[in-house]
Short mmCIF file of C-alpha atoms and ligand atoms in Angstrom, two decimals:
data_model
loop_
_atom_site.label_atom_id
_atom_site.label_comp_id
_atom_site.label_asym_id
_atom_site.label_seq_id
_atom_site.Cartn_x
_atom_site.Cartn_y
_atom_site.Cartn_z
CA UNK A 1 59.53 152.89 160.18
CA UNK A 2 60.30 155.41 163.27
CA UNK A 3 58.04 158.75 162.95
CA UNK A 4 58.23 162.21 164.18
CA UNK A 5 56.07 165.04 164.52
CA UNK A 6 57.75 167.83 162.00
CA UNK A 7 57.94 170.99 164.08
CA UNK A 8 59.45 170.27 167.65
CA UNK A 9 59.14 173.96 168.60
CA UNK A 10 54.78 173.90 167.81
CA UNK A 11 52.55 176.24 168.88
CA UNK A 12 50.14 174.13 170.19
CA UNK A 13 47.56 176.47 171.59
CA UNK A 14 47.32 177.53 168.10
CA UNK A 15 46.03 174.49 166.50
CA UNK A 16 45.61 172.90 162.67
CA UNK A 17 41.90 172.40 163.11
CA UNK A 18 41.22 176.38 163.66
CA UNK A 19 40.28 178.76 160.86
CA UNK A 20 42.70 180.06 159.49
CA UNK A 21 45.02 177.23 159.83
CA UNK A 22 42.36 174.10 158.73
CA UNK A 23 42.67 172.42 156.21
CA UNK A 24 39.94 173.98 153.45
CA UNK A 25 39.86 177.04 155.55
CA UNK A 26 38.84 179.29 152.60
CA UNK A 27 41.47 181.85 151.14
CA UNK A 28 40.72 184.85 148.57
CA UNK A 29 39.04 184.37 145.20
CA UNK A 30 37.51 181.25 146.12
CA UNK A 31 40.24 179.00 146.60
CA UNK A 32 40.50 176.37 149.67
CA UNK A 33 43.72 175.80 151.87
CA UNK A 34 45.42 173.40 150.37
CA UNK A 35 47.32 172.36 153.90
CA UNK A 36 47.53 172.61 157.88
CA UNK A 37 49.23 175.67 159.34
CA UNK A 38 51.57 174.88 162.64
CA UNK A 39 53.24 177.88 163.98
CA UNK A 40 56.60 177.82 165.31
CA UNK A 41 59.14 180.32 166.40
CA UNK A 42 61.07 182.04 163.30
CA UNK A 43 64.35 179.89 162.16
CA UNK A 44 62.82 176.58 164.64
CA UNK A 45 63.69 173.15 162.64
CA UNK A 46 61.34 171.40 160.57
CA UNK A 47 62.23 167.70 160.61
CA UNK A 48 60.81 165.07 158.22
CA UNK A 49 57.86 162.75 159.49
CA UNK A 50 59.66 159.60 157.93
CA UNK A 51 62.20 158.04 155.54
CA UNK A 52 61.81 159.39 152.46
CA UNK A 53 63.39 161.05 149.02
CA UNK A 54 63.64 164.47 147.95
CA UNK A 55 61.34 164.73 144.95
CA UNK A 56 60.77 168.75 144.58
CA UNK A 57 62.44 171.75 146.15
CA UNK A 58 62.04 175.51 145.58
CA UNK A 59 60.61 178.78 145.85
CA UNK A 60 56.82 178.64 146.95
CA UNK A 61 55.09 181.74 148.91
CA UNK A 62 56.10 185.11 150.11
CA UNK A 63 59.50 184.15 149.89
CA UNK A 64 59.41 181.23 151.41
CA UNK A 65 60.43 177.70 150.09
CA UNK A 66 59.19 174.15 150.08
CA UNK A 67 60.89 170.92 150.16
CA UNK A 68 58.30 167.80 148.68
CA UNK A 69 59.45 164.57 150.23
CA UNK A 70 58.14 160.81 149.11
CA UNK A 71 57.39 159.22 151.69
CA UNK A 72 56.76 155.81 150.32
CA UNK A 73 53.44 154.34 151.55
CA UNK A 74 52.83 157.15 153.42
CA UNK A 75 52.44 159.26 150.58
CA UNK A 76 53.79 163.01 149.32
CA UNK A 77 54.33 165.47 151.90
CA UNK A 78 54.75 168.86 151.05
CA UNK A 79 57.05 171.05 154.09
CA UNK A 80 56.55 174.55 152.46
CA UNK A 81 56.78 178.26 154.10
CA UNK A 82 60.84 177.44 155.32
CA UNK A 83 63.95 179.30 154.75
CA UNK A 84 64.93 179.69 151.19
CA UNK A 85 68.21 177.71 151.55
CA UNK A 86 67.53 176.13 154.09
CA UNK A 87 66.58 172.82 152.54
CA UNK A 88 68.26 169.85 150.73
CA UNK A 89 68.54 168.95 147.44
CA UNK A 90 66.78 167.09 145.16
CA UNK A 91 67.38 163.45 145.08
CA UNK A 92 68.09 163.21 148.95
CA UNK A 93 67.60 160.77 150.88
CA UNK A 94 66.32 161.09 154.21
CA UNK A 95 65.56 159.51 157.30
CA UNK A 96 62.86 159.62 159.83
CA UNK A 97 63.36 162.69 162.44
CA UNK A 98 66.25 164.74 160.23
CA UNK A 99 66.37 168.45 160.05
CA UNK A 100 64.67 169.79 156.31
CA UNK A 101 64.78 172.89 157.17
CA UNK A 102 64.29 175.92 159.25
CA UNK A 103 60.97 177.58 159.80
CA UNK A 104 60.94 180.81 157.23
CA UNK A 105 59.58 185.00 157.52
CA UNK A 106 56.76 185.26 155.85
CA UNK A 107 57.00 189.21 156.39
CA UNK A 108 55.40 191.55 158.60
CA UNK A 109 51.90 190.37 160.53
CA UNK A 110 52.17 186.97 159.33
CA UNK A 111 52.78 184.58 162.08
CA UNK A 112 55.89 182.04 160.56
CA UNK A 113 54.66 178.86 160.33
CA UNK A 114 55.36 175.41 158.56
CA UNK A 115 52.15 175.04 155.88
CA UNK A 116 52.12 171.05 155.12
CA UNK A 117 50.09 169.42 152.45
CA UNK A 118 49.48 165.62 151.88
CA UNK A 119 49.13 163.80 148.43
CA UNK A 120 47.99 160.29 148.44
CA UNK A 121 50.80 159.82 145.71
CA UNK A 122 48.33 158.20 143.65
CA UNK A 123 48.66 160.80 141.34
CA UNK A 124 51.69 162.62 138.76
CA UNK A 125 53.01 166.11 138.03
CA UNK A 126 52.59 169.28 139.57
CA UNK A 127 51.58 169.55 142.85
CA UNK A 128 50.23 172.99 141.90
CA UNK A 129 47.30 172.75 139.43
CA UNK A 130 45.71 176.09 138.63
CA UNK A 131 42.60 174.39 136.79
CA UNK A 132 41.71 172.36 139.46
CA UNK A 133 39.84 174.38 142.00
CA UNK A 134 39.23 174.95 144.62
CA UNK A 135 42.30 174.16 146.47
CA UNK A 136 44.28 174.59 142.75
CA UNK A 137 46.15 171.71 143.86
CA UNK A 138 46.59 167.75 142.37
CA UNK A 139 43.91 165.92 142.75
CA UNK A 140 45.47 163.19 144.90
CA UNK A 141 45.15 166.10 147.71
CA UNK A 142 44.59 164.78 151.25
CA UNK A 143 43.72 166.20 154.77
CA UNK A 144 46.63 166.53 156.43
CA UNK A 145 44.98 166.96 159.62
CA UNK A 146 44.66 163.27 159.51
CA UNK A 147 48.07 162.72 159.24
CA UNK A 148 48.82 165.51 161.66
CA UNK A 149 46.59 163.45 163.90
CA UNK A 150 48.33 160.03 163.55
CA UNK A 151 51.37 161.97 164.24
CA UNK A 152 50.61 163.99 167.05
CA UNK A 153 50.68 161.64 169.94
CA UNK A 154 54.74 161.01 169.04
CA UNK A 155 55.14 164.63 170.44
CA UNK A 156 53.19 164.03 173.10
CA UNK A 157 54.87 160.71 173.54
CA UNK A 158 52.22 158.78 174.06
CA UNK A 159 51.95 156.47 171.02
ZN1 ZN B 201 48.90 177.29 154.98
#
């Protein structure tokens, strides 16, 4: 299965494992982050990491959407904080390395960014769960800086 890192145009002096882009960085009211932050340059591509299917798509943050792709083994993947239209459907399939969509404005004094979660896929419904503090997320939540890890030597290209 070929892989790719999901944001060609990265930030990379700005990295995932600094507050506030960490994984469990803490937000307001108590509640955890939920995903890793990469910063891009407004409207970049965000390409999937794998092969997968479309299993959610929608509106998610600030006007922002996110596209949820299964990933088989690999899990749920969460590419949220794009363009609102900017991604496909659901029931899509897609391969390793396509474009999912573009990276979206977040407004004023927000760097744009791609926020990605991981979910084990071990798990069912929403990936939003408001009882289940303190990332208010399913509890088959991962640390995508792992993944972001495993991944990060393709775009260094040295894997
Ligand atoms: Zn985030």
């Amino acid at each position: 299965m070929n892989k790719y890192w999901p944001v060609p145009e990265w930030l990379e002096a700005q990295s995932y494992k600094q507050h506030p882009r960490s994984f469990g960085t803490k937000r307001s009211k108590g509640r955890m982050h939920a995903g890793c932050d990469l910063y891009a340059p407004l409207g970049s591509p965000v390409i999937a990491i794998t092969d997968g299917r479309v299993i959610e798509s929608g509106i998610f943050y600030l006007g922002t959407s996110q596209v949820t792709i299964h990933h088989g083994l690999l899990g749920v993947v969460r590419y949220s904080e794009i363009e609102t239209g900017s991604a496909p459907k659901i029931g899509s399939m897609i391969v390793a390395g396509q474009q999912i969509g573009k990276i979206g404005s977040l407004g004023q004094g927000i760097h744009p960014m791609l926020h990605i979660e991981h979910y084990s896929g071990g798990a069912t419904g929403s990936l939003t769960n408001l009882k289940n503090a303190p990332f208010f997320r399913r509890n088959d939540l991962l640390d995508c800086s792992v993944l972001l890890d495993s991944l990060l030597c393709l775009r260094k290209k040295r894997c």
